[in-house]
Coordinates of C-alpha atoms and ligand atoms in Angstrom, one line a residue:
Chain A
M1018 CA 164.0 136.3 12.2
T1019 CA 167.4 137.2 11.4
Q1020 CA 168.8 137.6 8.6
H1021 CA 172.9 138.7 8.7
C1022 CA 174.2 135.0 9.9
P1023 CA 177.7 133.4 10.9
D1024 CA 178.7 131.9 7.6
S1025 CA 180.5 128.3 7.6
Q1026 CA 183.8 128.3 9.1
W1027 CA 182.4 130.8 11.7
L1028 CA 180.3 128.0 12.5
T1029 CA 182.7 125.3 12.7
E1030 CA 185.5 127.2 14.6
Y1031 CA 182.5 128.2 17.0
V1032 CA 181.9 123.9 17.8
A1033 CA 185.7 122.9 17.1
G1034 CA 186.6 125.5 19.6
S1035 CA 189.2 126.7 18.1
L1036 CA 187.4 130.7 18.2
S1037 CA 188.5 132.9 20.4
E1038 CA 186.7 133.6 23.8
S1039 CA 185.5 137.0 22.3
Q1040 CA 184.2 135.5 19.3
A1041 CA 183.1 133.0 20.7
L1042 CA 180.8 135.3 23.1
C1043 CA 179.5 136.9 19.9
V1044 CA 179.0 133.2 18.1
S1045 CA 176.9 131.9 21.1
T1046 CA 174.9 135.4 21.5
H1047 CA 173.7 135.0 17.3
L1048 CA 173.1 131.6 18.2
N1049 CA 170.4 132.8 21.4
F1050 CA 168.8 134.1 18.8
C1051 CA 168.6 132.0 15.9
E1052 CA 167.0 128.5 15.4
T1053 CA 168.6 128.0 11.9
C1054 CA 172.2 128.5 13.1
R1055 CA 171.5 126.6 16.5
S1056 CA 170.7 123.3 13.7
Q1057 CA 173.3 123.4 11.9
A1058 CA 175.9 124.3 14.8
A1059 CA 174.1 120.7 16.5
E1060 CA 175.2 119.2 13.5
L1061 CA 178.6 120.4 13.1
N1062 CA 179.0 119.1 17.3
T1063 CA 177.5 115.4 15.5
V1064 CA 180.5 115.4 13.0
G1065 CA 183.1 116.6 15.9
A1066 CA 181.8 114.3 17.7
L1067 CA 182.2 111.7 15.1
V1068 CA 186.0 112.3 14.6
F1069 CA 186.2 112.4 18.5
D1070 CA 184.5 108.7 18.6
N1071 CA 186.6 107.5 15.6
Q1072 CA 190.1 108.2 16.2
A1073 CA 193.2 105.8 16.4
P1074 CA 193.1 104.0 19.4
S1075 CA 196.6 104.8 19.7
A1076 CA 195.7 107.2 23.4
S1077 CA 196.0 103.9 27.0
V1078 CA 194.8 105.3 29.9
D1079 CA 196.3 103.8 32.9
P1080 CA 193.0 101.4 34.9
A1081 CA 194.4 103.0 38.1
M1082 CA 193.2 106.2 37.3
F1083 CA 189.8 105.4 37.9
D1084 CA 190.3 105.3 41.2
Q1085 CA 191.7 108.7 41.3
I1086 CA 189.2 110.0 39.7
M1087 CA 186.8 108.7 42.3
N1088 CA 188.8 110.0 45.0
R1089 CA 188.3 113.0 43.4
I1090 CA 184.8 112.5 43.2
E1091 CA 184.2 111.8 47.0
N1092 CA 186.4 114.2 48.2
P1093 CA 186.4 117.4 46.4
I1094 CA 188.2 120.4 46.8
H1095 CA 187.0 123.7 45.8
T1096 CA 189.7 126.3 44.9
E1097 CA 188.5 128.0 42.2
Q1098 CA 187.1 130.6 43.5
P1099 CA 182.9 130.8 43.5
A1100 CA 181.2 131.8 40.2
L1101 CA 180.7 134.9 39.2
S1102 CA 177.3 135.1 39.0
A1103 CA 174.9 137.9 36.7
R1104 CA 172.7 140.0 39.5
P1105 CA 169.4 139.4 39.2
G1106 CA 168.8 142.7 37.1
A1107 CA 171.4 142.7 35.5
L1108 CA 170.4 143.7 31.8
E1109 CA 167.1 145.3 33.3
P1110 CA 167.1 147.3 30.6
L1111 CA 167.5 145.0 27.8
S1112 CA 164.6 142.7 29.9
A1113 CA 162.6 142.7 26.4
V1114 CA 164.9 140.6 24.7
E1115 CA 164.3 137.2 26.8
K1116 CA 166.9 135.7 24.6
L1117 CA 170.1 137.6 25.8
P1118 CA 172.6 134.9 26.6
L1119 CA 173.2 134.6 30.8
A1120 CA 177.1 135.2 29.2
I1121 CA 176.7 138.6 28.9
G1122 CA 175.2 138.9 32.2
K1123 CA 178.0 137.8 33.7
L1124 CA 180.5 140.7 32.2
M1125 CA 178.5 143.0 34.9
P1126 CA 177.9 142.1 37.4
E1127 CA 176.8 145.4 38.3
G1128 CA 174.1 145.8 36.1
M1129 CA 173.6 147.8 32.5
D1130 CA 173.0 150.8 34.2
N1131 CA 176.1 151.1 36.2
L1132 CA 179.3 150.3 33.3
R1133 CA 181.0 153.3 32.5
W1134 CA 179.3 154.8 29.6
K1135 CA 181.3 156.5 27.5
K1136 CA 179.6 159.5 25.4
L1137 CA 180.3 159.8 22.3
G1138 CA 178.0 162.8 20.5
K1139 CA 174.9 163.4 21.0
H1140 CA 173.8 159.6 20.2
I1141 CA 176.3 157.0 20.7
R1142 CA 177.4 155.0 23.7
V1143 CA 179.7 153.2 24.6
A1144 CA 181.1 150.8 27.7
N1145 CA 183.9 148.6 27.5
L1146 CA 183.4 145.2 28.9
D1147 CA 186.3 143.2 30.5
R1148 CA 188.4 141.9 28.2
L1149 CA 188.0 137.8 27.2
D1150 CA 191.1 137.1 25.8
E1151 CA 194.9 139.5 25.0
Q1152 CA 193.6 140.2 21.6
R1153 CA 190.2 141.9 21.5
D1154 CA 188.3 144.8 22.5
I1155 CA 184.4 143.8 24.0
S1156 CA 182.1 147.2 24.3
L1157 CA 178.4 147.6 24.0
H1158 CA 177.3 150.6 21.2
K1159 CA 174.0 151.4 22.7
L1160 CA 172.9 154.2 19.6
M1161 CA 169.9 156.5 20.9
P1162 CA 166.7 156.9 17.6
G1163 CA 168.0 158.9 15.2
G1164 CA 171.4 158.6 16.0
T1165 CA 174.0 158.5 12.4
V1166 CA 177.6 157.1 13.3
A1167 CA 180.3 159.3 11.0
E1168 CA 181.1 156.9 8.1
H1169 CA 184.2 155.6 9.3
D1170 CA 186.5 152.5 8.3
H1171 CA 188.2 149.6 10.6
H1172 CA 191.8 148.9 11.5
G1173 CA 191.0 145.3 12.8
E1174 CA 188.1 142.7 12.4
E1175 CA 185.1 144.1 14.3
I1176 CA 181.8 141.8 15.2
T1177 CA 178.7 143.4 16.2
V1178 CA 175.4 141.5 17.3
V1179 CA 172.3 143.0 17.9
L1180 CA 170.7 142.9 21.1
C1181 CA 168.1 144.8 20.5
G1182 CA 166.5 147.9 18.4
S1183 CA 167.8 148.5 14.8
F1184 CA 170.6 150.4 12.5
S1185 CA 170.9 150.1 9.4
D1186 CA 173.3 150.5 6.4
Q1187 CA 174.2 150.8 3.2
D1188 CA 174.6 147.3 2.9
G1189 CA 171.0 146.9 4.6
V1190 CA 168.9 146.8 8.0
Y1191 CA 170.0 144.8 11.0
R1192 CA 167.8 143.4 13.4
A1193 CA 168.2 141.9 17.2
G1194 CA 170.6 139.1 16.8
D1195 CA 172.0 140.2 13.4
F1196 CA 176.1 139.2 13.2
I1197 CA 178.0 141.6 11.4
V1198 CA 181.5 141.1 10.4
R1199 CA 184.2 144.5 9.1
K1200 CA 186.9 143.5 8.0
P1201 CA 189.8 146.0 8.1
G1202 CA 189.1 148.6 5.2
E1203 CA 185.3 148.2 5.0
T1204 CA 183.8 151.8 5.1
H1205 CA 179.9 151.9 6.8
R1206 CA 177.7 154.4 8.5
P1207 CA 175.0 153.0 10.7
M1208 CA 172.7 155.0 11.2
V1209 CA 169.4 154.4 13.9
T1210 CA 165.6 153.2 11.7
D1211 CA 163.5 153.3 14.7
D1212 CA 162.4 155.0 17.3
E1213 CA 164.0 152.9 20.8
E1214 CA 167.4 152.9 20.8
C1215 CA 169.3 150.6 19.6
I1216 CA 172.0 148.3 21.8
C1217 CA 174.9 146.3 20.3
L1218 CA 177.7 144.1 21.1
S1219 CA 181.1 144.8 19.9
V1220 CA 184.1 142.5 19.6
C1221 CA 187.6 144.7 17.8
D1222 CA 190.6 143.2 17.0
A1223 CA 192.9 145.7 20.1
P1224 CA 193.8 148.1 19.8
V1225 CA 190.9 149.8 18.1
K1226 CA 190.1 153.4 19.3
F1227 CA 186.5 153.9 20.0
T1228 CA 187.0 158.1 20.3
G1229 CA 188.7 157.7 17.7
M1230 CA 185.6 156.3 15.5
F1231 CA 183.1 158.0 16.9
T1232 CA 184.6 161.2 17.6
R1233 CA 184.0 162.2 13.9
L1234 CA 180.5 162.1 14.4
L1235 CA 179.9 165.3 15.9
N1236 CA 177.5 166.4 13.1
P1237 CA 176.1 164.0 11.3
L1238 CA 175.1 166.6 8.7
V1239 CA 178.5 167.1 7.4
A1240 CA 179.4 164.7 4.7
Y1241 CA 182.7 163.2 6.0
Q1242 CA 185.6 162.4 3.5
H1243 CA 187.2 159.5 4.4
K1244 CA 190.9 159.8 4.0
H1245 CA 193.0 156.2 3.7
Chain B
M1183 CA 204.0 98.7 33.7
E1184 CA 200.2 100.1 32.3
K1185 CA 197.6 97.9 31.2
Q1186 CA 196.2 98.5 27.8
I1187 CA 192.7 99.7 28.3
E1188 CA 190.7 98.3 24.9
K1189 CA 187.4 96.9 25.0
H1190 CA 186.7 97.3 21.6
S1191 CA 184.0 95.0 21.7
Q1192 CA 182.0 98.1 23.5
T1193 CA 182.4 100.0 20.5
D1194 CA 180.3 97.5 18.9
K1195 CA 177.5 98.5 21.0
P1196 CA 174.6 100.5 20.0
K1197 CA 174.5 104.1 21.0
D1198 CA 172.1 103.9 23.0
D1199 CA 173.9 101.1 25.8
W1200 CA 176.1 104.2 26.8
A1201 CA 172.9 106.4 27.2
E1202 CA 171.7 103.4 30.2
Y1203 CA 174.7 104.0 31.4
M1204 CA 174.5 107.9 31.7
L1205 CA 171.4 107.0 33.4
R1206 CA 172.3 105.1 35.7
V1207 CA 175.1 107.4 37.2
A1208 CA 173.0 110.3 36.9
Q1209 CA 170.2 108.2 38.8
Y1210 CA 171.7 105.6 41.3
K1211 CA 175.5 107.2 41.4
D1212 CA 176.3 103.8 40.1
A1213 CA 179.8 103.8 40.1
D1214 CA 180.0 100.0 38.3
A1215 CA 178.3 101.7 34.7
F1216 CA 180.5 105.4 35.0
S1217 CA 183.7 102.9 34.9
E1218 CA 182.4 101.3 31.6
L1219 CA 182.1 105.1 30.7
F1220 CA 185.5 105.8 31.7
S1221 CA 186.8 102.3 30.3
H1222 CA 185.5 103.7 26.6
F1223 CA 185.2 107.0 26.5
G1224 CA 188.8 107.8 28.5
P1225 CA 191.4 106.3 25.9
K1226 CA 189.4 109.0 23.5
V1227 CA 189.1 112.1 25.5
K1228 CA 193.1 111.3 26.2
A1229 CA 194.1 111.0 22.5
Y1230 CA 191.2 114.4 22.1
G1231 CA 193.9 116.0 24.6
L1232 CA 197.3 114.5 23.1
S1233 CA 196.0 116.4 19.5
L1234 CA 195.8 119.5 20.4
N1235 CA 197.6 122.1 18.4
S1236 CA 199.5 123.6 21.4
M1237 CA 202.4 124.3 22.9
H1238 CA 200.5 123.2 26.2
T1239 CA 199.7 119.8 24.7
S1240 CA 201.4 117.1 27.0
P1241 CA 201.1 113.9 28.4
E1242 CA 200.0 115.4 31.9
M1243 CA 197.5 117.2 30.1
A1244 CA 195.7 114.5 28.4
D1245 CA 195.5 112.7 31.6
E1246 CA 194.2 115.7 33.6
L1247 CA 192.3 116.2 30.8
V1248 CA 190.2 113.2 31.4
Q1249 CA 190.4 113.3 35.1
E1250 CA 188.6 116.6 34.3
V1251 CA 186.2 115.2 31.9
M1252 CA 185.3 112.3 33.4
I1253 CA 184.8 114.2 36.4
K1254 CA 181.7 116.9 34.6
V1255 CA 180.6 114.0 33.1
W1256 CA 180.0 112.6 36.6
E1257 CA 178.3 115.7 38.1
K1258 CA 176.0 116.4 35.4
A1259 CA 175.2 113.5 34.1
R1260 CA 171.6 114.7 35.3
F1261 CA 172.1 116.9 32.5
F1262 CA 172.8 114.4 29.4
K1263 CA 168.6 114.2 27.5
P1264 CA 169.2 110.8 25.8
E1265 CA 166.4 111.8 23.3
K1266 CA 168.2 115.0 22.4
A1267 CA 171.6 113.8 21.9
N1268 CA 173.8 110.2 22.4
V1269 CA 176.9 110.3 24.6
S1270 CA 179.2 110.8 22.1
T1271 CA 178.5 114.0 21.4
W1272 CA 177.8 115.5 24.7
I1273 CA 181.0 113.7 25.8
F1274 CA 183.0 115.3 22.9
A1275 CA 181.0 118.7 23.9
I1276 CA 182.9 118.3 27.1
A1277 CA 186.1 117.9 26.4
R1278 CA 185.8 120.6 23.8
N1279 CA 185.0 123.0 26.5
C1280 CA 187.5 121.2 29.6
R1281 CA 190.4 121.7 26.6
I1282 CA 189.6 124.6 26.1
D1283 CA 189.3 125.6 30.6
Y1284 CA 192.6 123.5 30.7
L1285 CA 194.3 126.1 28.5
R1286 CA 193.4 129.0 29.4
K1287 CA 194.6 128.5 32.8
M1288 CA 198.2 127.7 31.2
K1289 CA 198.1 130.8 29.5
R1290 CA 197.2 132.4 32.7
I1291 CA 194.3 134.1 31.1
T1292 CA 191.4 135.3 33.7
S1293 CA 187.8 135.6 33.5
P1294 CA 184.8 136.2 35.3
L1295 CA 183.4 133.4 32.5
S1296 CA 184.2 129.5 31.9
A1297 CA 184.0 127.9 28.1
D1298 CA 180.9 126.4 29.5
D1299 CA 179.3 130.0 29.4
L1300 CA 180.6 130.9 26.0
W1301 CA 179.8 127.2 25.1
P1302 CA 176.6 125.9 26.4
V1303 CA 176.3 122.2 27.1
F1304 CA 174.7 121.5 30.2
E1305 CA 170.8 123.4 29.5
E1306 CA 170.8 124.1 25.6
P1307 CA 168.1 121.8 23.6
E1308 CA 169.8 120.3 20.9
P1309 CA 167.3 120.8 18.1
E1310 CA 164.8 118.0 16.3
T1311 CA 167.1 118.3 12.6
L1312 CA 169.4 116.1 14.8
T1313 CA 167.2 113.3 14.5
E1314 CA 168.6 111.5 11.7
L1315 CA 171.7 111.5 13.2
K1316 CA 171.1 110.3 16.6
N1317 CA 170.8 106.8 17.4
S1318 CA 172.6 105.6 14.6
G1319 CA 174.5 103.6 16.1
L1320 CA 176.8 101.4 13.9
Q1321 CA 176.4 103.2 10.1
I1322 CA 177.3 106.2 11.8
E1323 CA 181.1 105.0 12.2
K1324 CA 181.2 102.8 8.7
A1325 CA 180.0 106.6 7.5
V1326 CA 182.9 108.2 8.3
H1327 CA 185.5 105.2 7.1
N1328 CA 183.8 105.4 3.9
L1329 CA 185.1 109.8 3.0
P1330 CA 188.1 109.7 1.4
V1331 CA 191.6 110.1 3.0
E1332 CA 191.6 114.0 3.0
Q1333 CA 188.9 114.9 4.5
V1334 CA 189.1 112.9 7.1
A1335 CA 192.6 114.4 7.2
I1336 CA 190.7 117.1 7.4
L1337 CA 187.7 116.6 9.6
R1338 CA 190.8 115.7 12.0
E1339 CA 192.6 119.2 11.9
V1340 CA 189.6 121.6 12.4
Y1341 CA 188.0 119.1 14.7
I1342 CA 190.3 117.3 17.3
E1343 CA 194.0 119.4 16.3
G1344 CA 192.1 122.3 16.9
K1345 CA 193.1 124.4 14.0
T1346 CA 191.3 127.6 12.5
H1347 CA 190.6 127.1 9.3
A1348 CA 193.7 129.9 8.6
E1349 CA 196.0 127.2 10.5
V1350 CA 195.2 124.5 7.9
A1351 CA 195.8 126.1 5.1
E1352 CA 198.3 127.4 6.0
Q1353 CA 200.1 124.2 7.1
T1354 CA 199.0 121.8 4.2
G1355 CA 199.5 124.4 1.6
L1356 CA 196.0 124.4 0.3
P1357 CA 194.1 127.8 0.0
L1358 CA 191.2 128.3 2.2
G1359 CA 189.1 127.5 -0.1
T1360 CA 189.9 124.1 -0.7
V1361 CA 190.0 123.5 3.0
K1362 CA 186.0 124.7 3.8
S1363 CA 185.3 122.9 0.4
R1364 CA 186.7 119.9 1.7
L1365 CA 184.8 120.9 5.1
R1366 CA 181.7 121.1 3.2
L1367 CA 182.6 117.9 0.8
A1368 CA 182.7 115.5 4.4
M1369 CA 180.4 117.0 5.7
E1370 CA 177.1 116.1 2.7
K1371 CA 179.0 112.8 2.3
L1372 CA 178.1 112.0 5.9
R1373 CA 174.5 112.9 5.5
T1374 CA 173.9 111.5 2.4
S1375 CA 175.1 108.1 3.8
L1376 CA 173.2 108.8 6.9
V1377 CA 170.2 109.2 5.8
A1378 CA 170.3 107.0 2.3
D1379 CA 171.2 104.1 4.6
P1380 CA 167.3 103.4 7.2
G1381 CA 167.1 99.3 6.1
E1382 CA 170.5 98.9 7.8
R1383 CA 169.7 101.6 11.0
A1384 CA 166.7 99.5 11.3
G1385 CA 168.0 96.5 11.8
T1386 CA 171.1 97.5 14.3
Q1387 CA 168.0 98.4 16.3
Ligands
LIG2437 ZN1 172.1 132.4 12.5

C-alpha cells in the first residue's frame, strides 16, 4: 500500500498533459502501484473529456480530410524508426516488482545491470538515464542495506519514486510506489531501513550535481552540518 | 469553399451509440461508422489543437492533429473497451497524447519514449469507481453547462489549453490556491450533479 501520493495538482496536470515528460514518468510510475490515484486520475480524465466534448463548435473540418485520412490508413508510410523496446530481462534485478512500468524498461534497453553505475561511497550507486526533456535529469539510485545518505538539501525540485525496498527520513518511511517531492532548500537525511536494497527513480531539475550531494556521505557517523 | 461539418443533432445520441460505431470499426473495419466518428469528433479534436497555449499552435498543426488522432482511433479501435470507458474519454486521451507528441516533434526532442508510454491509453483498464460517470449521456453535458462561468473557464484553461496551474495563476492574476479550489469545486459539482440525477439518467437509456 502506498502512503505518499502525488497531490491533486500533480494528478490534474498529469491528466491534462501539461507536466514535462520526466515528471509524467514519475507520476505514471506511481500510478502503477497505487489504485487510489489511478481511480482519481481516471476521474480527472473523465472531467477533461467532458470539457473536451463541450468545446464551442467553432472549428470546422474540411470533409475532404476524411479521404486523406483513409488514404493514409491504406498506404501507411513508415518513416519512424522502430520503437525501442525493453530487452527481455532488462528489469531482471527488479523482477520482484511486478508493477514496474514498461517505460522505465525502455529507458534501459541493455538492462539494469548494464547501466553505468557510479559508486558514491560504500552504500550508494547512481546510474543516469537518458533525459526525456531538457530541464530535468533522470537517474536510478540504489541504496544498499544500512546505507545512510548525509543530510543534504536540494538545489532544484527533486521527485523520488521508490521502486523496491524502503528507506526512511525524519518525515517517515517510504516504500515501493511512494512518490516524494522535495522542494529546493529542504534538507533531509535518508536511511535504508530494511535488509534489502532500495532502488529509487529520481528526477531532478537540471543541473543537480549528484556527486555534490552524495560525496558528503563518506562517514555517516560524522554529523554533517549543512551550511546554507 | 469549405463546408462546415455540423451534425449537431448527433450530440444528442446516447454515448453508447458512439461505442457501437467504435465496435464496428474494430470488428469490421467499417468506413461508414468511421466517417460518422470523424464528423463528430474531428471538429472537437481540431478545436482542442487550436486551443493549445503554445507558440507551435497553428491551423496546420490542428489539421495534422485531427488526422493523427483519427488514424490512431482506426488503428487502436480494438483496444477500446465500452465497459471500461466511453468514447469521448478515450478520444480525449488519444488527442492529448498526439498533441504532446506533435509538440515534441516541433521541439525536436528525441527520446526512446512516446507519449503513449508515459500516458498509457491502450492497455490500462479504468477502475470501477468510474461507473457512475460512464454512459450517463445527456445530463453529463448539462452538468458542464450548469457550472459557474469561472469554473468552466478554468477547466478549459487546464484541460484544453494545457496550461499548468502556475501558468493559469500567472496569466489570470489569481493566487495558486484559488486556481486549485476552483478546480476542486468544479469537480465536486460535476460529481454531485451526476450522482444526484439518477432518474433522468435512466430516462436517457
Ligand atoms: Zn497514490
